[in-house]
Coordinates of C-alpha atoms and ligand atoms in Angstrom, one line a residue:
M1 CA 21.2 -10.4 -29.8
G2 CA 22.4 -11.3 -26.4
P3 CA 23.0 -14.8 -24.5
A4 CA 19.3 -14.6 -23.3
M5 CA 18.3 -15.7 -26.7
D6 CA 20.3 -19.0 -26.7
E7 CA 17.5 -21.0 -25.3
V8 CA 14.7 -19.5 -27.5
T9 CA 14.6 -20.1 -31.3
F10 CA 14.3 -16.9 -32.9
K11 CA 15.0 -16.1 -36.5
S12 CA 18.3 -14.3 -37.3
D13 CA 16.2 -11.5 -38.6
T14 CA 14.3 -10.8 -35.5
V15 CA 14.8 -7.8 -33.0
L16 CA 14.3 -7.8 -29.4
S17 CA 13.8 -4.8 -27.3
D18 CA 16.2 -4.1 -24.3
V19 CA 13.1 -3.8 -22.2
H20 CA 12.3 -7.5 -22.7
L21 CA 16.0 -8.4 -23.1
Y22 CA 16.6 -8.2 -19.3
T23 CA 13.7 -10.8 -18.8
P24 CA 14.9 -14.4 -18.7
N25 CA 13.1 -16.7 -21.0
Q26 CA 11.8 -19.3 -18.4
R27 CA 8.3 -19.0 -17.4
H28 CA 7.3 -16.1 -19.1
L29 CA 3.5 -15.4 -19.0
M30 CA 2.5 -16.4 -22.5
V31 CA -1.0 -15.4 -22.6
R32 CA -2.2 -16.2 -26.0
L33 CA -1.1 -16.2 -29.7
N34 CA -2.0 -13.3 -31.7
G35 CA -3.8 -13.1 -35.2
M36 CA -0.3 -14.0 -37.0
G37 CA 0.5 -16.9 -34.6
Q38 CA 3.1 -14.9 -32.5
P39 CA 3.1 -15.8 -28.9
V40 CA 1.9 -12.8 -26.8
F41 CA 3.3 -12.1 -23.4
L42 CA 2.1 -9.7 -20.5
S43 CA 4.1 -7.4 -18.6
Q44 CA 3.2 -5.0 -15.9
F45 CA 4.9 -1.5 -15.7
K46 CA 5.0 0.1 -12.4
V47 CA 4.4 4.1 -12.2
L48 CA 6.1 5.3 -8.8
W49 CA 3.6 8.0 -8.6
S50 CA 5.3 10.7 -6.5
R51 CA 4.1 14.0 -5.2
D52 CA 6.4 15.8 -7.5
S53 CA 4.6 14.1 -10.6
G54 CA 1.3 15.3 -9.4
T55 CA -1.0 12.5 -8.2
N56 CA -3.4 10.5 -10.1
S57 CA -6.5 11.2 -8.4
G58 CA -6.9 7.4 -7.7
A59 CA -3.4 6.7 -7.2
E60 CA -2.0 5.9 -3.6
D61 CA 0.3 8.7 -2.8
N62 CA 2.9 7.5 -0.5
G63 CA 5.0 10.5 -1.1
P64 CA 8.0 10.6 -3.4
R65 CA 9.7 7.0 -3.9
H66 CA 13.2 6.2 -4.2
V67 CA 14.0 4.1 -7.1
S68 CA 16.1 1.1 -6.5
T69 CA 19.4 0.7 -8.4
Q70 CA 19.5 -2.9 -7.9
E71 CA 20.9 -4.7 -11.0
A72 CA 19.0 -7.2 -13.1
P73 CA 20.9 -10.7 -13.4
P74 CA 22.3 -10.9 -16.7
A75 CA 20.0 -11.9 -19.4
G76 CA 20.1 -15.5 -19.9
S77 CA 21.9 -16.3 -16.8
G78 CA 19.6 -19.3 -16.9
S79 CA 20.3 -19.7 -13.2
G80 CA 17.4 -22.0 -12.4
H81 CA 16.0 -19.2 -10.2
S82 CA 12.4 -18.6 -10.5
H83 CA 12.6 -15.2 -12.0
E84 CA 9.4 -14.0 -13.7
D85 CA 9.2 -12.0 -16.8
L86 CA 6.5 -10.0 -15.4
S87 CA 7.3 -6.9 -13.5
L88 CA 9.9 -4.2 -14.4
Q89 CA 8.9 -2.7 -11.0
A90 CA 10.3 -1.0 -7.9
G91 CA 8.7 -0.3 -4.5
D92 CA 9.7 -0.5 -1.1
D93 CA 13.2 -2.2 -0.7
I94 CA 11.8 -4.5 1.8
T95 CA 9.0 -5.7 -0.6
I96 CA 11.8 -6.1 -3.3
R97 CA 14.2 -8.0 -1.2
E98 CA 11.4 -10.4 0.1
R99 CA 10.1 -10.9 -3.4
L100 CA 13.4 -10.8 -5.6
S101 CA 14.7 -14.2 -6.1
V102 CA 18.5 -13.6 -6.3
P103 CA 21.5 -16.0 -6.9
L104 CA 23.1 -16.7 -3.4
D105 CA 26.6 -18.2 -3.0
E106 CA 27.6 -21.2 -0.7
D107 CA 27.4 -19.1 2.3
G108 CA 24.0 -17.7 1.5
D109 CA 25.5 -14.3 0.5
L110 CA 24.2 -12.2 -2.4
D111 CA 26.0 -13.1 -5.3
V112 CA 26.3 -10.0 -7.3
V113 CA 26.8 -10.4 -11.1
R114 CA 27.8 -7.1 -12.5
R115 CA 26.8 -5.8 -15.8
P116 CA 29.7 -5.5 -18.0
R117 CA 31.0 -1.8 -18.0
A118 CA 29.6 0.1 -21.0
A119 CA 31.8 2.3 -23.3
S120 CA 29.5 5.0 -22.3
D121 CA 30.4 4.7 -18.5
A122 CA 33.9 5.5 -19.2
N123 CA 33.9 9.2 -18.3
Q124 CA 33.6 9.0 -14.7
S125 CA 33.9 12.9 -14.4
E126 CA 30.3 13.3 -15.6
P127 CA 27.8 14.1 -12.9
A128 CA 26.3 10.9 -11.6
R129 CA 22.6 10.3 -12.3
D130 CA 20.6 7.6 -10.8
K131 CA 20.9 4.7 -13.1
V132 CA 17.9 2.3 -12.9
H133 CA 18.0 -1.0 -14.2
P134 CA 15.0 -3.2 -14.8
M135 CA 14.7 -5.9 -12.2
I136 CA 13.0 -9.3 -12.3
L137 CA 10.6 -10.0 -9.5
A138 CA 9.6 -13.4 -8.3
Q139 CA 5.8 -13.5 -8.7
E140 CA 3.7 -15.6 -6.4
E141 CA 2.8 -18.9 -8.0
D142 CA -0.9 -18.0 -7.8
D143 CA -0.5 -14.5 -9.2
L144 CA 0.8 -15.0 -12.4
T145 CA -1.5 -12.9 -13.9
G146 CA -0.4 -9.9 -11.6
D147 CA -3.6 -9.6 -10.4
G148 CA -2.4 -9.5 -6.6
A149 CA -0.3 -6.2 -7.7
Q150 CA -3.1 -4.8 -9.6
K151 CA -5.6 -5.3 -6.9
S152 CA -3.4 -3.8 -4.3
C153 CA -2.4 -0.6 -6.5
P154 CA -4.3 -0.5 -9.5
H155 CA -3.6 2.9 -10.5
S156 CA 0.3 2.2 -10.4
I157 CA 0.2 -0.7 -12.7
I158 CA 0.1 -0.5 -16.5
K159 CA -0.5 -4.0 -18.2
I160 CA 1.0 -4.4 -21.7
E161 CA 0.6 -7.3 -23.8
H162 CA 3.5 -7.6 -26.4
T163 CA 5.6 -10.0 -28.3
M164 CA 9.2 -10.9 -27.2
A165 CA 10.9 -10.5 -30.4
T166 CA 9.8 -9.7 -33.8
P167 CA 11.0 -9.2 -37.6
L168 CA 11.8 -5.6 -38.2
E169 CA 8.3 -5.1 -39.4
D170 CA 6.7 -5.9 -36.3
V171 CA 8.9 -4.0 -34.0
G172 CA 5.7 -2.2 -32.7
K173 CA 4.6 -5.2 -30.9
Q174 CA 7.4 -4.6 -28.5
V175 CA 7.9 -2.0 -25.8
W176 CA 10.9 0.1 -26.4
R177 CA 13.0 2.0 -24.0
G178 CA 12.4 5.3 -25.5
A179 CA 8.5 4.8 -25.0
L180 CA 9.2 4.6 -21.1
F181 CA 11.5 7.5 -21.5
L182 CA 8.9 9.7 -23.3
A183 CA 6.1 8.2 -20.7
D184 CA 8.4 9.8 -17.6
Y185 CA 8.6 13.3 -19.4
I186 CA 4.6 13.2 -20.2
L187 CA 4.4 12.6 -16.5
F188 CA 6.5 15.4 -15.6
R189 CA 4.8 17.8 -18.0
R190 CA 1.3 17.4 -16.8
D191 CA 0.9 21.1 -17.8
L192 CA 1.2 20.4 -21.2
F193 CA -1.3 17.3 -21.3
Q194 CA -3.7 18.2 -18.8
G195 CA -7.4 18.6 -20.3
C196 CA -5.6 18.5 -24.1
T197 CA -6.1 16.7 -27.3
V198 CA -2.8 14.8 -28.3
L199 CA -1.8 12.7 -31.1
E200 CA 0.8 9.8 -31.0
L201 CA 2.5 8.6 -34.0
G202 CA 3.9 5.1 -34.3
A203 CA 2.5 4.3 -30.8
G204 CA 3.2 0.4 -31.1
T205 CA 1.9 -1.4 -27.7
G206 CA 0.1 2.0 -26.9
L207 CA 2.0 2.5 -23.6
A208 CA 3.0 6.3 -24.1
S209 CA -0.6 7.1 -25.0
I210 CA -2.1 5.2 -22.0
V211 CA -0.1 7.3 -19.8
A212 CA -0.8 10.6 -21.7
A213 CA -4.6 9.5 -21.1
T214 CA -4.2 9.7 -17.5
M215 CA -4.1 13.5 -18.1
A216 CA -5.2 14.4 -21.5
H217 CA -8.9 14.8 -22.8
T218 CA -8.3 13.0 -26.1
V219 CA -5.6 10.7 -27.2
Y220 CA -5.3 9.9 -30.6
C221 CA -3.3 6.8 -30.7
T222 CA -1.8 5.9 -34.2
D223 CA 0.1 3.3 -35.9
V224 CA -0.1 0.9 -38.9
G225 CA -1.4 -2.6 -39.4
T226 CA -4.7 -4.0 -38.1
D227 CA -2.9 -6.6 -35.9
L228 CA -0.7 -4.1 -34.3
L229 CA -3.6 -1.7 -33.6
A230 CA -5.7 -4.6 -32.3
M231 CA -3.0 -5.2 -29.8
C232 CA -2.6 -1.6 -28.8
Q233 CA -6.5 -1.4 -28.5
R234 CA -6.4 -4.3 -26.2
N235 CA -4.0 -2.6 -24.0
I236 CA -5.9 0.4 -23.8
A237 CA -9.0 -1.8 -22.6
L238 CA -6.6 -3.6 -20.1
N239 CA -5.7 -0.1 -18.6
S240 CA -9.0 1.5 -18.9
H241 CA -9.3 2.0 -15.0
L242 CA -6.3 4.5 -15.4
A243 CA -7.9 6.8 -17.8
A244 CA -11.5 6.4 -16.6
T245 CA -11.6 8.7 -13.7
R246 CA -10.0 11.4 -15.6
D247 CA -12.7 11.6 -18.4
G248 CA -9.7 10.5 -21.1
V249 CA -10.5 9.1 -24.2
I250 CA -8.1 7.0 -26.3
K251 CA -8.8 6.6 -29.9
V252 CA -6.8 4.0 -31.9
K253 CA -6.7 4.9 -35.5
E254 CA -4.4 4.1 -38.3
L255 CA -2.0 6.6 -39.6
D256 CA 0.3 5.5 -42.1
W257 CA 3.2 8.0 -42.9
L258 CA 3.7 6.5 -46.2
K259 CA 0.2 7.5 -47.3
D260 CA -1.0 11.0 -48.0
D261 CA -3.8 11.2 -45.9
F262 CA -6.1 9.6 -43.1
C263 CA -7.9 6.6 -44.3
T264 CA -11.7 7.3 -43.9
D265 CA -13.0 4.1 -45.7
P266 CA -15.4 2.8 -42.9
K267 CA -14.8 -0.8 -44.0
V268 CA -11.2 -0.6 -43.0
P269 CA -10.4 -1.4 -39.3
F270 CA -9.4 1.7 -37.3
S271 CA -10.3 4.1 -40.1
W272 CA -11.1 7.9 -39.1
S273 CA -14.6 9.4 -39.2
E274 CA -14.8 13.0 -40.6
E275 CA -15.5 14.1 -37.2
D276 CA -12.4 12.5 -35.5
I277 CA -10.3 14.2 -38.4
S278 CA -12.2 17.7 -37.5
D279 CA -11.5 17.0 -33.6
L280 CA -7.9 16.3 -34.4
Y281 CA -7.2 19.7 -36.4
D282 CA -9.5 21.7 -34.0
H283 CA -8.0 20.6 -30.7
T284 CA -4.6 18.9 -31.0
T285 CA -1.9 21.0 -29.2
V286 CA 0.6 18.0 -28.4
L287 CA 2.1 15.4 -30.8
F288 CA 4.5 12.9 -29.7
A289 CA 6.6 9.7 -30.8
A290 CA 8.9 7.2 -29.4
E291 CA 11.4 5.4 -31.1
V292 CA 10.5 5.8 -34.5
F293 CA 13.8 7.0 -36.0
Y294 CA 15.3 3.6 -37.3
D295 CA 15.1 3.8 -41.1
D296 CA 15.8 7.0 -43.1
D297 CA 12.8 6.4 -45.4
L298 CA 10.2 6.2 -42.5
T299 CA 12.1 9.0 -40.7
D300 CA 11.5 11.2 -43.9
A301 CA 7.9 9.9 -44.1
L302 CA 7.1 10.6 -40.4
F303 CA 8.3 14.3 -40.7
N304 CA 6.5 14.6 -43.8
T305 CA 3.2 13.7 -41.9
L306 CA 4.1 15.7 -38.9
S307 CA 4.6 18.7 -41.1
R308 CA 1.2 17.8 -43.0
I309 CA -0.7 17.7 -39.9
V310 CA 0.8 20.9 -37.9
Y311 CA 0.1 22.9 -40.9
R312 CA -3.4 22.0 -40.8
L313 CA -4.0 22.6 -36.9
K314 CA -5.9 25.4 -35.6
N315 CA -3.5 25.9 -32.6
A316 CA 0.2 26.3 -31.9
C317 CA 1.6 23.0 -30.8
T318 CA 4.5 21.2 -29.3
A319 CA 5.9 17.9 -30.7
I320 CA 7.9 15.6 -28.5
L321 CA 10.0 12.9 -29.9
S322 CA 12.3 10.5 -28.1
V323 CA 15.2 8.4 -30.0
E324 CA 17.8 6.2 -28.9
K325 CA 21.1 6.9 -30.5
R326 CA 22.1 3.6 -31.7
F327 CA 25.7 2.7 -32.8
N328 CA 26.4 0.1 -35.7
F329 CA 29.4 -1.1 -37.4
T330 CA 29.0 -0.6 -41.1
L331 CA 30.8 -2.4 -43.9
R332 CA 30.3 0.8 -45.9
H333 CA 32.2 3.0 -43.5
L334 CA 34.3 0.3 -41.8
D335 CA 33.4 2.2 -38.8
V336 CA 30.9 2.5 -36.2
T337 CA 28.4 5.2 -36.9
C338 CA 24.7 6.2 -35.8
E339 CA 23.5 6.9 -39.5
A340 CA 19.5 6.7 -38.5
Y341 CA 20.3 9.1 -35.7
D342 CA 22.2 11.4 -38.0
H343 CA 19.4 11.5 -40.3
F344 CA 16.9 12.3 -37.5
R345 CA 19.2 15.1 -36.4
A346 CA 19.4 16.4 -40.2
S347 CA 15.5 16.2 -40.3
L348 CA 15.1 18.4 -37.3
D349 CA 17.9 20.9 -38.5
S350 CA 15.8 21.1 -41.8
L351 CA 12.7 21.7 -39.9
E352 CA 14.0 24.4 -38.2
K353 CA 15.5 26.2 -41.0
L354 CA 12.1 26.2 -42.7
A355 CA 11.1 29.8 -43.5
D356 CA 7.7 29.6 -45.3
G357 CA 6.3 32.8 -43.8
K358 CA 3.5 30.4 -42.3
L359 CA 4.9 28.4 -39.2
R360 CA 8.1 28.6 -37.1
F361 CA 9.8 25.4 -35.7
M362 CA 11.8 25.8 -32.8
V363 CA 13.8 22.6 -31.9
E364 CA 15.6 22.1 -28.7
P365 CA 17.0 19.2 -26.7
V366 CA 15.3 18.4 -23.6
E367 CA 17.7 17.7 -20.8
A368 CA 17.2 14.1 -19.2
T369 CA 16.9 15.3 -15.7
F370 CA 13.2 14.9 -15.1
P371 CA 12.1 12.3 -12.6
Q372 CA 12.2 8.7 -13.6
L373 CA 9.0 7.2 -12.6
L374 CA 9.2 4.1 -14.7
I375 CA 11.8 1.3 -14.4
Y376 CA 14.2 1.0 -17.4
E377 CA 17.8 2.0 -17.8
R378 CA 18.2 5.6 -18.5
I379 CA 21.2 5.4 -20.7
R380 CA 23.0 8.3 -22.0
Q381 CA 21.9 7.5 -25.8
L382 CA 18.3 8.2 -24.8
E383 CA 17.3 11.6 -26.0
L384 CA 14.2 13.6 -25.9
W385 CA 13.7 16.5 -28.5
K386 CA 11.0 19.2 -28.4
I387 CA 9.8 21.2 -31.4
V388 CA 7.5 24.3 -30.6
V389 CA 5.5 25.1 -33.5
E390 CA 3.9 28.8 -33.6
P391 CA 2.7 30.8 -36.4
A392 CA 5.4 32.9 -38.0
A393 CA 5.1 36.4 -36.7
Ligands
SAM401 C1 10.5 0.7 -32.7 S1 8.7 0.8 -32.8 C2 8.1 2.0 -31.5 C3 7.0 1.5 -30.9 C4 6.4 2.4 -29.6 N1 6.5 4.0 -30.1 C5 7.7 2.3 -28.5 O1 8.6 3.0 -28.6 O2 7.4 1.3 -27.7 C6 8.3 1.8 -34.5 C7 6.8 2.0 -34.5 O3 6.6 2.9 -35.7 C8 5.5 2.3 -36.5 N2 5.8 2.4 -37.9 C9 6.6 2.1 -38.8 N3 6.3 2.3 -40.1 C10 5.2 3.3 -40.1 C11 4.4 3.7 -40.8 N4 4.6 3.7 -42.2 N5 3.4 4.5 -40.4 C12 2.9 4.4 -39.2 N6 3.8 3.9 -38.3 C13 4.8 3.3 -38.5 C14 5.8 0.8 -36.2 O4 4.5 0.1 -36.6 C15 5.9 0.7 -34.8 O5 4.9 0.7 -33.8

């Protein structure tokens, strides 16, 4: 955990997403405590709609935007400047310069604090790709809820309530970089989502489902745990204006990969009706999941759930999975390894080799060359994998 955490008391077993790490810890907009007494924060994610990405009918379309590459102040710089946690957004440069509260030296010059060079930056011969870092914008004092931004461009802002640091079992309450990466791909592949029924596994705060619902007809947004699903449901309500004009419906449902089937007990919150299950099997053509490969048992469980569902679907389908290749030093290997990622890749291999005469799984990596419409650091370790599932010939 980085220096940003110095001023906040987090237990040693908590994890913090990089998406939130770059936000300084002063004056976060804490909106409430959730059912477990955890502080809930509100962040806004701006979508830079462009002509290339197709336009949301209600979105203002100012043509393709350029995404600023200005670096965020280092986490926890604690500079006393009035950074707000709210927006990871970029718009016109002038607006950004006017609104960004940045450190200045004695002469009033911009004092740029450079991010330490990452090991992954070493290979300078690789083609340069636009790197986009989250930036912290100063909010107007009277606009702490972000209503100003929301009013001026309501179709460009996704509002997400989340917690800031959680124990591992609650990681779904944060937004992960892979969700933003996946959301970018969803926006790029409108053809795949337009008017379709789609299913997200391990949706967490629901950001990728919310983006999918700007195009899809029905999104089954699934995860586990009443508290998390309630938070997700709330985020969907906060962003209902994005889907409303498009006839999109998001249904938040419990789907626990460790259970053999859907929960249909009407007394259980977020359980499935028989109609929902039939609709899912009859119409789903896309499944997607972001950042769900961090524990080998859960990865196995997710692949089992994925298989169980696709074997029951009426139609051929595509699964899209985002993963961040994380390196850890392990005492067992006395080396830096990426075991969770390796296990994910092995699971993909097994799926591809499956030859049961019923379905064929074609696995391929997706190059990260699609446009970036959300603001996050598109690091090389972010990967997207596509699995096309068709009846075996
Ligand atoms: C790292 S979070 C990713 C959340 C979200 N997709 C994102 O990228 O922001 C992993 C997600 O997997 C979910 N998950 C973990 N175990 C699960 C299980 N057994 N069944 C369903 N979802 C599970 C967690 O609740 C959490 O939302």
